[in-house]
Amino acid sequence: MTIMLTERPSYKALQAHYQQIQQRHLRDIFEKDPARGERMNAEAAGLYLDYSKNRITEETLRLLSTLAEDCGLRERIDAMFRGDKINLTEKRSVLHTALRAPRGQSLAAAAVPDAGEPVHQVLDHMAEFATRLRAGEWWGHTGKPIRNIVNIGIGGSDLGPVMAYEALRHYSDRKLTFRFVSNVDGTDFTEATLDLAAEETLFIVASKTFTTLETLANAESARQWTLAALGDPAAVARHFVAVSTAAEEVAAFGIDTANMFGFWDWVGGRYSMDSAIGLSTMIAIGPDRFGEMLAGFHAMDEHFRTAPFERNLPVLMGLLTVWYNNFFGAQTVAVLPYDQYLKRFPAYLQQLTMESTGKSVTLDGEPITSYQTGPIFWGEPGTNGQHSFYQLLHQGTKLVPCDFIGFRHSLNPLGRHHDMLMANVFAQSKALAFGQAAPAGEPYRNFEGNRPSNTILAERLTPAILGALVALYEHSVFTQGVVWNINPFDQYGVQLGKVLAQEILPSLARNAPVPADDSSTVALLRRYRGLSA
Ligand code: F6P
């Protein structure tokens, strides 16, 4: 049995250290250590991380690093890359890193043969398909080239594709139209297809399991929509492709498995945007740029695997999250990208982080009662957020550590807009850290400061930088999971609601009996059905 986190001497040392440091203000910390801004930074895979505006000293970093060593982070990193079955509850390897390893260089290929050459065979298949489609050489049933691509998926089969599409839109083929349908709310499908011609539309049904109800319902509506316009059931073969690990289910749905792009059970849904789940991304930006994105992921993977903890970006960010979550009692982390193209990045991160670290049982099956696990991730692009929730960041009673993300160059230079944008990044992190005293008699103008942040800078938002950024957060989450001794790769917490929805669904039908249930559920069902009490 692994020792409980809070019993570890290295954790207790951090508790003692926290008592000493908690009252120290960043103003004072910077005054005593004026060069920390030049020192407390690290760089990898094109990302520069300034972590100097955190409520830490060199001693904090040393103690956090010791905690990570103590928790076996080094061994766990090696185990993941090697293909050990570290997803204990599902008895699976965790090998999203193999999806972006260059041909012939997968560290796991010996243990998990699928993680080697088959990865590249699927990439080749995707590239061949994407190239044909982008060249106008994938024709619909009536002979017209496909111009509209609709990705149907949810969770990891939606959030990665839609985030990457938005993030890399600058590089996308503007002759093609992309839509993303996830919600079982019929509005999503209806609005996404309202202005599309079926004869020019291709549906990518993306589902790891191919059993997800929302996705199957939307795929079925897509099939009906296609058939209503094109008549012939043979049209399905030209207008539907699937991305899945489940060939049988794909065939049962009626999609030709020659038009299926596979992946493997060792790719978690929220870690799958660089697998075949990224097919829409590849169609949008082309195989070469998709390859650049994979190279960016891989560069960060190699950094995470090999760099010493004190210079390791994901380790530093993961440990800082632990520091605020477990010692300062921070409940959330705000992710604030100063780039409009990253508008879906916080939503993407919500699944990556919270489906991974929202756990309350250790890897040994022990309930976690003495410490907190995953914080709530949230955010919006700057500068929009500044005119909305930043009030609370600056003057609220809650401590919210922030990650600012910005770029040296805009992809759309427009007058002085970019300098104005970036001036706000630097101003916000400065105001949060150092604050400003209120004029006498006006306490509501007080900026107490001492609010920590990281700033991540890169040259410009390229496919490679996006890959590096996503991998940075993936491995930061991994680091957190190791310290909290949880399994960040399962998601049993989503099951109960799914099962109950299946149980409730029949009783929503006209004339079905209202089941005996708790009084709240019965009252809600009656009201929904329009029945009297
Ligand atoms: O319900 C949660 C979940 O299992 C996610 O983990 C996953 O990304 C999503 O559903 C979609 O699953 P699938 O790709 O199998 O349709």
Coordinates of C-alpha atoms and ligand atoms in Angstrom, one line a residue:
M1 CA 0.0 0.0 0.0
T2 CA 1.4 3.4 -1.0
I3 CA 1.8 5.8 1.9
M4 CA -0.9 8.5 2.0
L5 CA 0.2 11.8 0.5
T6 CA -0.3 13.7 3.7
E7 CA 1.8 11.3 5.6
R8 CA 4.8 11.7 3.4
P9 CA 7.7 13.6 5.2
S10 CA 8.2 15.7 2.0
Y11 CA 4.5 16.8 2.2
K12 CA 4.9 17.6 5.8
A13 CA 8.0 19.7 5.0
L14 CA 5.9 21.6 2.5
Q15 CA 3.2 22.2 5.1
A16 CA 5.8 23.7 7.4
H17 CA 7.2 25.7 4.6
Y18 CA 3.7 27.0 3.7
Q19 CA 3.3 28.3 7.2
Q20 CA 6.4 30.4 6.7
I21 CA 5.6 31.7 3.3
Q22 CA 1.9 32.1 3.2
Q23 CA 2.0 35.7 4.6
R24 CA 4.8 36.8 2.3
H25 CA 3.7 39.2 -0.4
L26 CA 5.0 39.0 -4.0
R27 CA 6.1 42.6 -3.6
D28 CA 8.4 41.6 -0.8
I29 CA 9.5 38.4 -2.6
F30 CA 10.5 40.4 -5.7
E31 CA 12.2 43.1 -3.5
K32 CA 14.4 40.5 -1.8
D33 CA 15.1 38.7 -5.0
P34 CA 15.0 41.3 -7.8
A35 CA 16.5 39.0 -10.5
R36 CA 13.9 36.3 -10.1
G37 CA 12.1 37.3 -13.2
E38 CA 15.2 36.6 -15.2
R39 CA 15.8 33.3 -13.4
M40 CA 12.5 31.7 -12.8
N41 CA 11.7 30.7 -16.3
A42 CA 12.1 27.6 -18.4
E43 CA 11.8 27.0 -22.1
A44 CA 11.0 24.0 -24.2
A45 CA 9.4 23.1 -27.6
G46 CA 9.1 26.8 -28.4
L47 CA 7.3 27.7 -25.2
Y48 CA 8.7 30.1 -22.7
L49 CA 7.3 29.8 -19.2
D50 CA 7.7 32.7 -16.7
Y51 CA 6.8 31.3 -13.3
S52 CA 8.4 34.0 -11.2
K53 CA 5.1 35.6 -10.2
N54 CA 4.2 32.6 -8.1
R55 CA 4.2 32.6 -4.3
I56 CA 7.3 30.5 -4.1
T57 CA 11.0 30.7 -3.3
E58 CA 13.8 28.5 -4.4
E59 CA 13.1 26.5 -1.3
T60 CA 9.5 25.9 -2.3
L61 CA 10.7 24.5 -5.6
R62 CA 13.2 22.3 -4.0
L63 CA 10.6 20.9 -1.6
L64 CA 8.0 20.4 -4.4
S65 CA 10.6 18.6 -6.5
T66 CA 11.4 16.4 -3.5
L67 CA 7.7 15.6 -3.2
A68 CA 7.6 14.6 -6.9
E69 CA 10.6 12.4 -6.5
D70 CA 9.1 10.8 -3.4
C71 CA 5.9 10.1 -5.2
G72 CA 7.8 8.3 -7.9
L73 CA 7.2 10.8 -10.7
R74 CA 10.4 9.8 -12.5
E75 CA 9.5 6.1 -12.5
R76 CA 5.9 6.8 -13.5
I77 CA 7.0 8.9 -16.5
D78 CA 9.2 6.0 -17.6
A79 CA 6.4 3.5 -17.1
M80 CA 4.0 5.6 -19.2
F81 CA 6.3 6.0 -22.1
R82 CA 7.3 2.3 -21.9
G83 CA 3.7 1.2 -22.3
D84 CA 3.2 -0.3 -18.8
K85 CA -0.5 -0.7 -18.0
I86 CA -0.6 2.3 -15.7
N87 CA -4.3 2.8 -16.2
L88 CA -4.9 0.2 -13.5
T89 CA -8.6 0.3 -13.3
E90 CA -9.1 -0.3 -17.0
K91 CA -5.9 -2.4 -17.3
R92 CA -4.6 -0.4 -20.2
S93 CA -1.4 1.2 -21.3
V94 CA -1.5 5.0 -21.7
L95 CA 0.3 5.8 -24.9
H96 CA -0.9 9.1 -26.4
T97 CA 2.9 9.8 -26.6
A98 CA 3.2 7.0 -29.2
L99 CA 0.8 8.8 -31.5
R100 CA 3.3 11.5 -32.1
A101 CA 6.6 9.6 -32.0
P102 CA 8.4 9.8 -35.3
R103 CA 8.3 6.6 -37.4
G104 CA 10.5 3.9 -35.9
Q105 CA 11.0 5.9 -32.7
S106 CA 8.1 4.7 -30.4
L107 CA 9.5 3.8 -27.0
A108 CA 6.6 1.5 -26.4
A109 CA 6.6 -0.4 -29.7
A110 CA 8.4 -3.4 -28.2
A111 CA 5.8 -3.9 -25.5
V112 CA 2.8 -2.7 -27.4
P113 CA 3.4 -3.4 -31.2
D114 CA 0.3 -1.3 -32.2
A115 CA 2.1 1.7 -30.8
G116 CA 4.8 1.5 -33.6
E117 CA 4.2 1.1 -37.3
P118 CA 0.3 0.8 -37.1
V119 CA 0.2 4.4 -35.8
H120 CA 1.9 5.5 -39.0
Q121 CA -0.2 3.4 -41.2
V122 CA -3.3 5.1 -39.9
L123 CA -1.6 8.5 -40.4
D124 CA -0.8 7.5 -44.0
H125 CA -4.4 6.4 -44.5
M126 CA -5.7 9.7 -43.1
A127 CA -3.2 11.7 -45.2
E128 CA -4.3 9.9 -48.4
F129 CA -8.0 10.6 -47.6
A130 CA -7.4 14.3 -46.5
T131 CA -5.3 14.9 -49.6
R132 CA -8.0 13.6 -51.9
L133 CA -10.7 15.6 -50.2
R134 CA -8.7 18.8 -50.2
A135 CA -7.9 18.3 -53.9
G136 CA -11.7 18.0 -54.6
E137 CA -11.3 14.4 -55.5
W138 CA -13.6 12.8 -52.9
W139 CA -16.9 13.0 -54.6
G140 CA -20.3 12.6 -53.1
H141 CA -23.0 10.3 -54.3
T142 CA -24.1 12.7 -57.1
G143 CA -20.5 13.2 -58.3
K144 CA -20.0 16.7 -56.7
P145 CA -16.9 17.2 -54.6
I146 CA -17.3 17.3 -50.9
R147 CA -17.0 20.8 -49.5
N148 CA -18.5 20.5 -46.1
I149 CA -17.1 18.4 -43.3
V150 CA -19.3 17.7 -40.2
N151 CA -17.6 16.0 -37.3
I152 CA -20.1 14.2 -35.1
G153 CA -18.6 13.2 -31.7
I154 CA -18.7 14.3 -28.0
G155 CA -16.2 14.7 -25.2
G156 CA -12.7 13.9 -26.5
S157 CA -14.2 13.1 -29.9
D158 CA -15.4 16.7 -30.2
L159 CA -13.5 19.0 -27.9
G160 CA -10.0 18.3 -29.4
P161 CA -11.2 18.5 -33.0
V162 CA -13.2 21.7 -32.5
M163 CA -10.5 23.3 -30.4
A164 CA -7.8 22.5 -32.9
Y165 CA -9.9 23.6 -35.9
E166 CA -10.5 27.0 -34.2
A167 CA -6.9 27.3 -33.1
L168 CA -5.5 26.5 -36.5
R169 CA -8.1 28.2 -38.6
H170 CA -5.5 30.5 -40.0
Y171 CA -3.9 27.5 -41.7
S172 CA -7.1 25.9 -42.8
D173 CA -8.4 25.5 -46.4
R174 CA -11.0 28.2 -46.6
K175 CA -12.8 26.5 -49.5
L176 CA -14.0 23.9 -47.1
T177 CA -16.6 24.4 -44.4
F178 CA -16.3 22.7 -41.0
R179 CA -19.0 22.1 -38.5
F180 CA -18.9 20.2 -35.2
V181 CA -22.0 18.5 -33.7
S182 CA -21.8 17.1 -30.2
N183 CA -24.9 17.8 -28.2
V184 CA -27.9 15.4 -28.3
D185 CA -30.0 18.5 -28.3
G186 CA -31.4 18.5 -31.8
T187 CA -30.6 22.1 -32.1
D188 CA -27.0 21.3 -32.5
F189 CA -27.4 19.1 -35.6
T190 CA -30.2 21.3 -37.0
E191 CA -28.2 24.5 -36.8
A192 CA -25.0 22.9 -38.0
T193 CA -26.6 21.5 -41.2
L194 CA -29.2 24.2 -41.9
D195 CA -27.3 25.8 -44.8
L196 CA -25.4 22.8 -46.1
A197 CA -26.2 20.8 -49.2
A198 CA -26.2 17.1 -48.5
E199 CA -24.6 16.2 -51.8
E200 CA -21.5 18.1 -50.8
T201 CA -21.4 17.1 -47.1
L202 CA -19.3 14.4 -45.5
F203 CA -19.9 13.3 -41.9
I204 CA -17.1 12.1 -39.8
V205 CA -18.6 10.0 -37.0
A206 CA -15.9 10.1 -34.3
S207 CA -16.4 7.8 -31.3
K208 CA -13.8 5.7 -29.6
T209 CA -16.3 3.2 -28.4
F210 CA -19.0 3.8 -31.1
T211 CA -21.6 3.3 -28.3
T212 CA -22.0 6.8 -27.1
L213 CA -25.6 7.7 -27.3
E214 CA -25.3 11.3 -28.2
T215 CA -23.0 10.5 -31.1
L216 CA -25.1 7.6 -32.4
A217 CA -28.3 9.7 -32.2
N218 CA -26.6 12.5 -34.2
A219 CA -25.1 10.0 -36.7
E220 CA -28.5 8.4 -37.2
S221 CA -30.1 11.9 -37.8
A222 CA -27.3 12.6 -40.2
R223 CA -28.0 9.4 -42.1
Q224 CA -31.7 10.3 -42.3
W225 CA -30.8 13.9 -43.4
T226 CA -28.5 12.5 -46.1
L227 CA -31.0 10.0 -47.3
A228 CA -33.9 12.5 -47.3
A229 CA -31.9 14.6 -49.8
L230 CA -30.2 11.9 -51.8
G231 CA -32.6 9.0 -51.6
D232 CA -30.3 6.1 -52.2
P233 CA -28.9 4.1 -49.2
A234 CA -25.7 3.6 -51.2
A235 CA -25.0 7.3 -50.6
V236 CA -24.0 6.5 -47.1
A237 CA -20.7 5.0 -48.3
R238 CA -19.7 8.3 -50.0
H239 CA -20.9 10.6 -47.2
F240 CA -19.9 8.9 -44.0
V241 CA -16.5 7.9 -42.6
A242 CA -15.9 6.7 -39.1
V243 CA -13.1 7.2 -36.5
S244 CA -13.2 4.5 -33.9
T245 CA -11.5 1.6 -32.1
A246 CA -14.6 -0.5 -32.7
A247 CA -14.8 -1.9 -36.2
E248 CA -17.8 -4.2 -35.5
E249 CA -19.9 -1.3 -34.2
V250 CA -18.9 0.8 -37.2
A251 CA -19.9 -1.9 -39.6
A252 CA -23.2 -2.5 -37.8
F253 CA -24.0 1.2 -38.2
G254 CA -23.5 0.8 -42.0
I255 CA -20.2 2.5 -42.5
D256 CA -17.8 0.7 -44.8
T257 CA -14.8 -0.2 -42.6
A258 CA -12.6 0.7 -45.6
N259 CA -13.6 4.2 -44.7
M260 CA -12.8 3.8 -41.0
F261 CA -9.7 5.3 -39.4
G262 CA -8.7 3.3 -36.3
F263 CA -7.0 3.9 -33.1
W264 CA -6.4 1.8 -29.9
D265 CA -7.7 1.3 -26.4
W266 CA -4.5 2.8 -25.1
V267 CA -5.5 6.2 -26.4
G268 CA -7.8 7.9 -23.8
G269 CA -10.7 10.0 -25.3
R270 CA -9.4 13.2 -23.9
Y271 CA -5.9 12.4 -25.1
S272 CA -6.9 11.6 -28.6
M273 CA -6.9 14.7 -30.7
D274 CA -3.6 13.6 -32.3
S275 CA -5.0 10.2 -33.2
A276 CA -7.4 9.6 -36.1
I277 CA -9.8 11.6 -34.0
G278 CA -7.9 14.5 -35.5
L279 CA -9.1 13.6 -39.0
S280 CA -11.1 16.9 -39.3
T281 CA -8.0 18.8 -38.2
M282 CA -5.9 17.1 -40.9
I283 CA -8.5 17.8 -43.6
A284 CA -8.5 21.5 -42.5
I285 CA -4.8 22.2 -42.3
G286 CA -3.4 19.4 -44.5
P287 CA -1.2 16.4 -43.7
D288 CA 2.1 18.4 -43.6
R289 CA 0.8 20.9 -41.0
F290 CA -0.8 18.0 -39.0
G291 CA 2.7 16.5 -39.0
E292 CA 4.1 19.7 -37.6
M293 CA 1.5 19.6 -34.9
L294 CA 2.6 16.1 -34.0
A295 CA 6.2 17.2 -34.0
G296 CA 5.3 19.9 -31.5
F297 CA 3.6 17.4 -29.2
H298 CA 6.6 15.1 -29.5
A299 CA 9.1 17.9 -28.7
M300 CA 7.2 18.5 -25.4
D301 CA 7.0 14.7 -24.7
E302 CA 10.8 14.4 -25.0
H303 CA 11.3 17.4 -22.8
F304 CA 8.9 16.0 -20.2
R305 CA 10.6 12.6 -20.3
T306 CA 14.2 13.8 -20.1
A307 CA 14.5 17.3 -18.6
P308 CA 15.4 17.6 -14.9
F309 CA 12.4 18.5 -12.8
E310 CA 13.6 22.0 -12.0
R311 CA 13.6 22.9 -15.7
N312 CA 10.7 20.7 -16.8
L313 CA 7.8 22.8 -17.8
P314 CA 5.0 20.3 -17.3
V315 CA 6.5 19.2 -14.0
L316 CA 6.8 22.8 -12.8
M317 CA 3.3 23.7 -13.8
G318 CA 1.9 20.5 -12.3
L319 CA 3.6 21.0 -9.0
L320 CA 2.5 24.7 -8.9
T321 CA -1.1 23.5 -9.3
V322 CA -0.5 21.1 -6.4
W323 CA 1.0 23.9 -4.3
Y324 CA -2.0 26.2 -4.6
N325 CA -4.6 23.4 -4.6
N326 CA -3.3 21.6 -1.5
F327 CA -1.6 24.3 0.5
F328 CA -3.3 27.6 -0.3
G329 CA -6.7 25.9 -0.7
A330 CA -7.3 27.3 -4.2
Q331 CA -10.3 25.7 -5.8
T332 CA -9.7 26.7 -9.4
V333 CA -7.2 27.6 -12.0
A334 CA -8.0 30.2 -14.7
V335 CA -6.5 29.7 -18.2
L336 CA -6.4 33.0 -20.0
P337 CA -5.3 32.8 -23.7
Y338 CA -4.6 36.2 -25.2
D339 CA -5.4 34.9 -28.7
Q340 CA -8.8 34.7 -30.2
Y341 CA -7.9 31.5 -32.1
L342 CA -7.6 29.8 -28.7
K343 CA -11.2 30.6 -27.7
R344 CA -12.1 26.9 -27.2
F345 CA -8.8 26.1 -25.4
P346 CA -10.2 26.5 -21.9
A347 CA -13.2 24.3 -22.8
Y348 CA -10.8 21.6 -24.2
L349 CA -8.7 21.8 -21.0
Q350 CA -11.8 21.3 -18.8
Q351 CA -12.2 17.8 -20.0
L352 CA -8.5 17.1 -20.1
T353 CA -8.0 18.3 -16.5
M354 CA -11.2 17.6 -14.7
E355 CA -12.1 14.2 -16.2
S356 CA -8.5 13.2 -15.3
T357 CA -8.1 14.6 -11.8
G358 CA -11.7 14.7 -10.5
K359 CA -11.1 11.6 -8.4
S360 CA -11.5 10.8 -4.7
V361 CA -10.0 7.3 -4.5
T362 CA -6.3 6.5 -4.6
L363 CA -4.7 4.0 -6.9
D364 CA -4.9 1.6 -4.0
G365 CA -8.6 2.1 -3.7
E366 CA -8.4 4.1 -0.5
P367 CA -10.9 7.1 -0.1
I368 CA -9.1 10.4 -0.2
T369 CA -10.2 12.3 2.8
S370 CA -7.1 14.3 3.9
Y371 CA -6.3 16.3 0.8
Q372 CA -7.9 17.9 -2.2
T373 CA -7.4 16.6 -5.8
G374 CA -8.2 18.3 -9.1
P375 CA -9.0 22.0 -9.2
I376 CA -11.7 23.4 -11.5
F377 CA -10.2 24.7 -14.7
W378 CA -12.0 27.5 -16.5
G379 CA -11.3 30.6 -18.6
E380 CA -11.9 32.8 -21.6
P381 CA -9.7 34.6 -24.0
G382 CA -8.3 37.9 -23.0
T383 CA -9.1 40.7 -23.3
N384 CA -12.7 39.8 -23.2
G385 CA -12.5 38.2 -19.7
Q386 CA -11.1 41.5 -18.4
H387 CA -14.4 43.1 -18.9
S388 CA -16.2 40.3 -17.2
F389 CA -14.8 38.1 -14.4
Y390 CA -11.4 39.7 -13.8
Q391 CA -13.0 41.9 -11.1
L392 CA -13.1 38.7 -9.0
L393 CA -9.5 37.8 -9.9
H394 CA -8.3 41.2 -8.6
Q395 CA -10.5 42.0 -5.7
G396 CA -12.5 38.9 -4.8
T397 CA -12.0 36.9 -1.6
K398 CA -10.9 33.8 -3.5
L399 CA -7.4 33.0 -4.7
V400 CA -7.4 32.1 -8.4
P401 CA -4.0 31.1 -9.9
C402 CA -3.9 32.2 -13.5
D403 CA -2.1 30.9 -16.6
F404 CA -1.7 33.7 -19.2
I405 CA -0.9 32.6 -22.7
G406 CA 0.4 35.0 -25.4
F407 CA 2.4 35.3 -28.6
R408 CA 5.1 37.6 -29.9
H409 CA 3.5 37.9 -33.3
S410 CA -0.1 38.0 -34.3
L411 CA -1.3 35.9 -37.2
N412 CA -3.5 38.9 -38.2
P413 CA -1.4 42.0 -37.7
L414 CA -3.7 45.0 -37.6
G415 CA -2.4 48.4 -36.7
R416 CA -1.3 48.4 -33.1
H417 CA -3.8 45.7 -32.0
H418 CA -1.3 43.1 -31.1
D419 CA 0.8 45.5 -28.9
M420 CA -2.4 46.5 -27.2
L421 CA -3.4 42.9 -26.6
M422 CA 0.0 42.0 -25.2
A423 CA 0.3 45.1 -23.1
N424 CA -2.8 43.8 -21.3
V425 CA -1.2 40.4 -20.6
F426 CA 1.8 42.0 -19.0
A427 CA -0.4 44.6 -17.1
Q428 CA -2.8 42.0 -15.8
S429 CA -0.2 39.6 -14.3
K430 CA 1.6 42.7 -12.9
A431 CA -1.6 44.1 -11.3
L432 CA -2.5 40.7 -9.9
A433 CA 1.0 40.1 -8.4
F434 CA 1.8 43.6 -7.0
G435 CA -1.5 45.3 -6.6
Q436 CA -1.9 48.9 -5.6
A437 CA -2.8 50.6 -2.3
A438 CA -6.1 52.4 -2.2
P439 CA -6.2 56.2 -1.7
A440 CA -7.1 57.1 1.8
G441 CA -10.8 56.6 2.6
E442 CA -11.5 54.6 -0.6
P443 CA -10.9 50.9 0.4
Y444 CA -12.9 49.7 -2.6
R445 CA -10.1 50.9 -4.7
N446 CA -7.6 48.6 -3.0
F447 CA -5.7 46.1 -5.0
E448 CA -4.2 43.8 -2.5
G449 CA -2.1 41.9 -5.1
N450 CA -0.2 38.7 -4.1
R451 CA -2.3 36.8 -6.7
P452 CA -0.1 34.3 -8.5
S453 CA 0.2 33.6 -12.2
N454 CA 2.2 31.9 -14.9
T455 CA 2.9 33.5 -18.2
I456 CA 3.5 31.3 -21.3
L457 CA 4.9 33.0 -24.4
A458 CA 5.6 31.7 -27.9
E459 CA 6.6 33.2 -31.2
R460 CA 3.3 32.7 -32.9
L461 CA 0.4 30.2 -32.9
T462 CA 1.6 27.5 -35.2
P463 CA 0.5 23.8 -35.4
A464 CA 3.7 22.8 -33.6
I465 CA 3.1 25.3 -30.9
L466 CA -0.4 24.1 -30.4
G467 CA 0.9 20.6 -30.1
A468 CA 3.5 21.6 -27.5
L469 CA 0.9 23.6 -25.5
V470 CA -1.6 20.7 -25.4
A471 CA 1.2 18.2 -24.4
L472 CA 2.3 20.7 -21.7
Y473 CA -1.1 20.5 -20.0
E474 CA -1.4 16.7 -20.6
H475 CA 1.9 16.1 -18.8
S476 CA 1.1 18.7 -16.1
V477 CA -2.1 16.7 -15.4
F478 CA 0.0 13.5 -15.3
T479 CA 2.3 15.1 -12.7
Q480 CA -0.6 16.1 -10.6
G481 CA -2.1 12.6 -10.8
V482 CA 1.1 11.1 -9.6
V483 CA 1.3 13.4 -6.6
W484 CA -2.4 12.8 -5.7
N485 CA -1.9 9.0 -6.3
I486 CA -5.0 8.8 -8.5
N487 CA -5.7 7.3 -11.9
P488 CA -6.0 10.2 -14.2
F489 CA -6.9 7.9 -17.1
D490 CA -10.3 6.5 -16.2
Q491 CA -13.7 8.3 -15.9
Y492 CA -16.1 6.2 -14.0
G493 CA -17.8 9.3 -12.7
V494 CA -19.6 9.8 -15.9
Q495 CA -21.3 6.4 -15.8
L496 CA -24.1 6.8 -13.2
G497 CA -25.8 9.7 -15.0
K498 CA -25.7 7.8 -18.3
V499 CA -27.3 4.7 -16.8
L500 CA -30.1 6.7 -15.0
A501 CA -30.9 8.6 -18.3
Q502 CA -31.4 5.3 -20.0
E503 CA -33.7 4.2 -17.2
I504 CA -35.7 7.4 -17.3
L505 CA -36.0 7.7 -21.1
P506 CA -38.9 5.2 -21.5
S507 CA -41.0 7.1 -18.9
L508 CA -40.9 10.3 -21.0
A509 CA -42.9 8.6 -23.8
R510 CA -46.5 9.5 -24.2
N511 CA -48.8 7.1 -22.2
A512 CA -45.9 5.4 -20.4
P513 CA -46.5 5.0 -16.7
V514 CA -44.8 7.4 -14.5
P515 CA -42.4 5.2 -12.5
A516 CA -42.2 5.2 -8.7
D517 CA -39.2 7.3 -8.0
D518 CA -38.0 10.0 -5.5
S519 CA -40.6 12.7 -5.2
S520 CA -38.5 15.4 -7.0
T521 CA -37.9 13.2 -10.0
V522 CA -41.6 12.2 -10.2
A523 CA -42.7 15.8 -9.9
L524 CA -40.3 16.8 -12.7
L525 CA -41.4 13.9 -14.9
R526 CA -45.0 14.8 -14.5
R527 CA -44.4 18.4 -15.3
Y528 CA -42.4 17.5 -18.4
R529 CA -45.1 15.2 -19.5
G530 CA -47.8 17.8 -18.9
L531 CA -49.6 15.6 -16.4
S532 CA -51.4 17.0 -13.5
A533 CA -49.9 16.4 -10.0
Ligands
F6P1 O1 -18.7 10.2 -21.2 C1 -17.3 10.5 -21.2 C2 -16.6 10.0 -22.3 O2 -16.4 8.6 -22.2 C3 -15.3 10.7 -22.6 O3 -14.3 10.2 -21.8 C4 -15.1 10.5 -24.0 O4 -14.2 11.4 -24.6 C5 -16.5 10.7 -24.5 O5 -17.3 10.1 -23.6 C6 -16.8 10.2 -25.9 O6 -16.6 8.8 -26.0 P1 -16.5 8.1 -27.4 O7 -15.4 8.7 -28.2 O8 -16.4 6.7 -27.1 O9 -17.8 8.4 -28.1

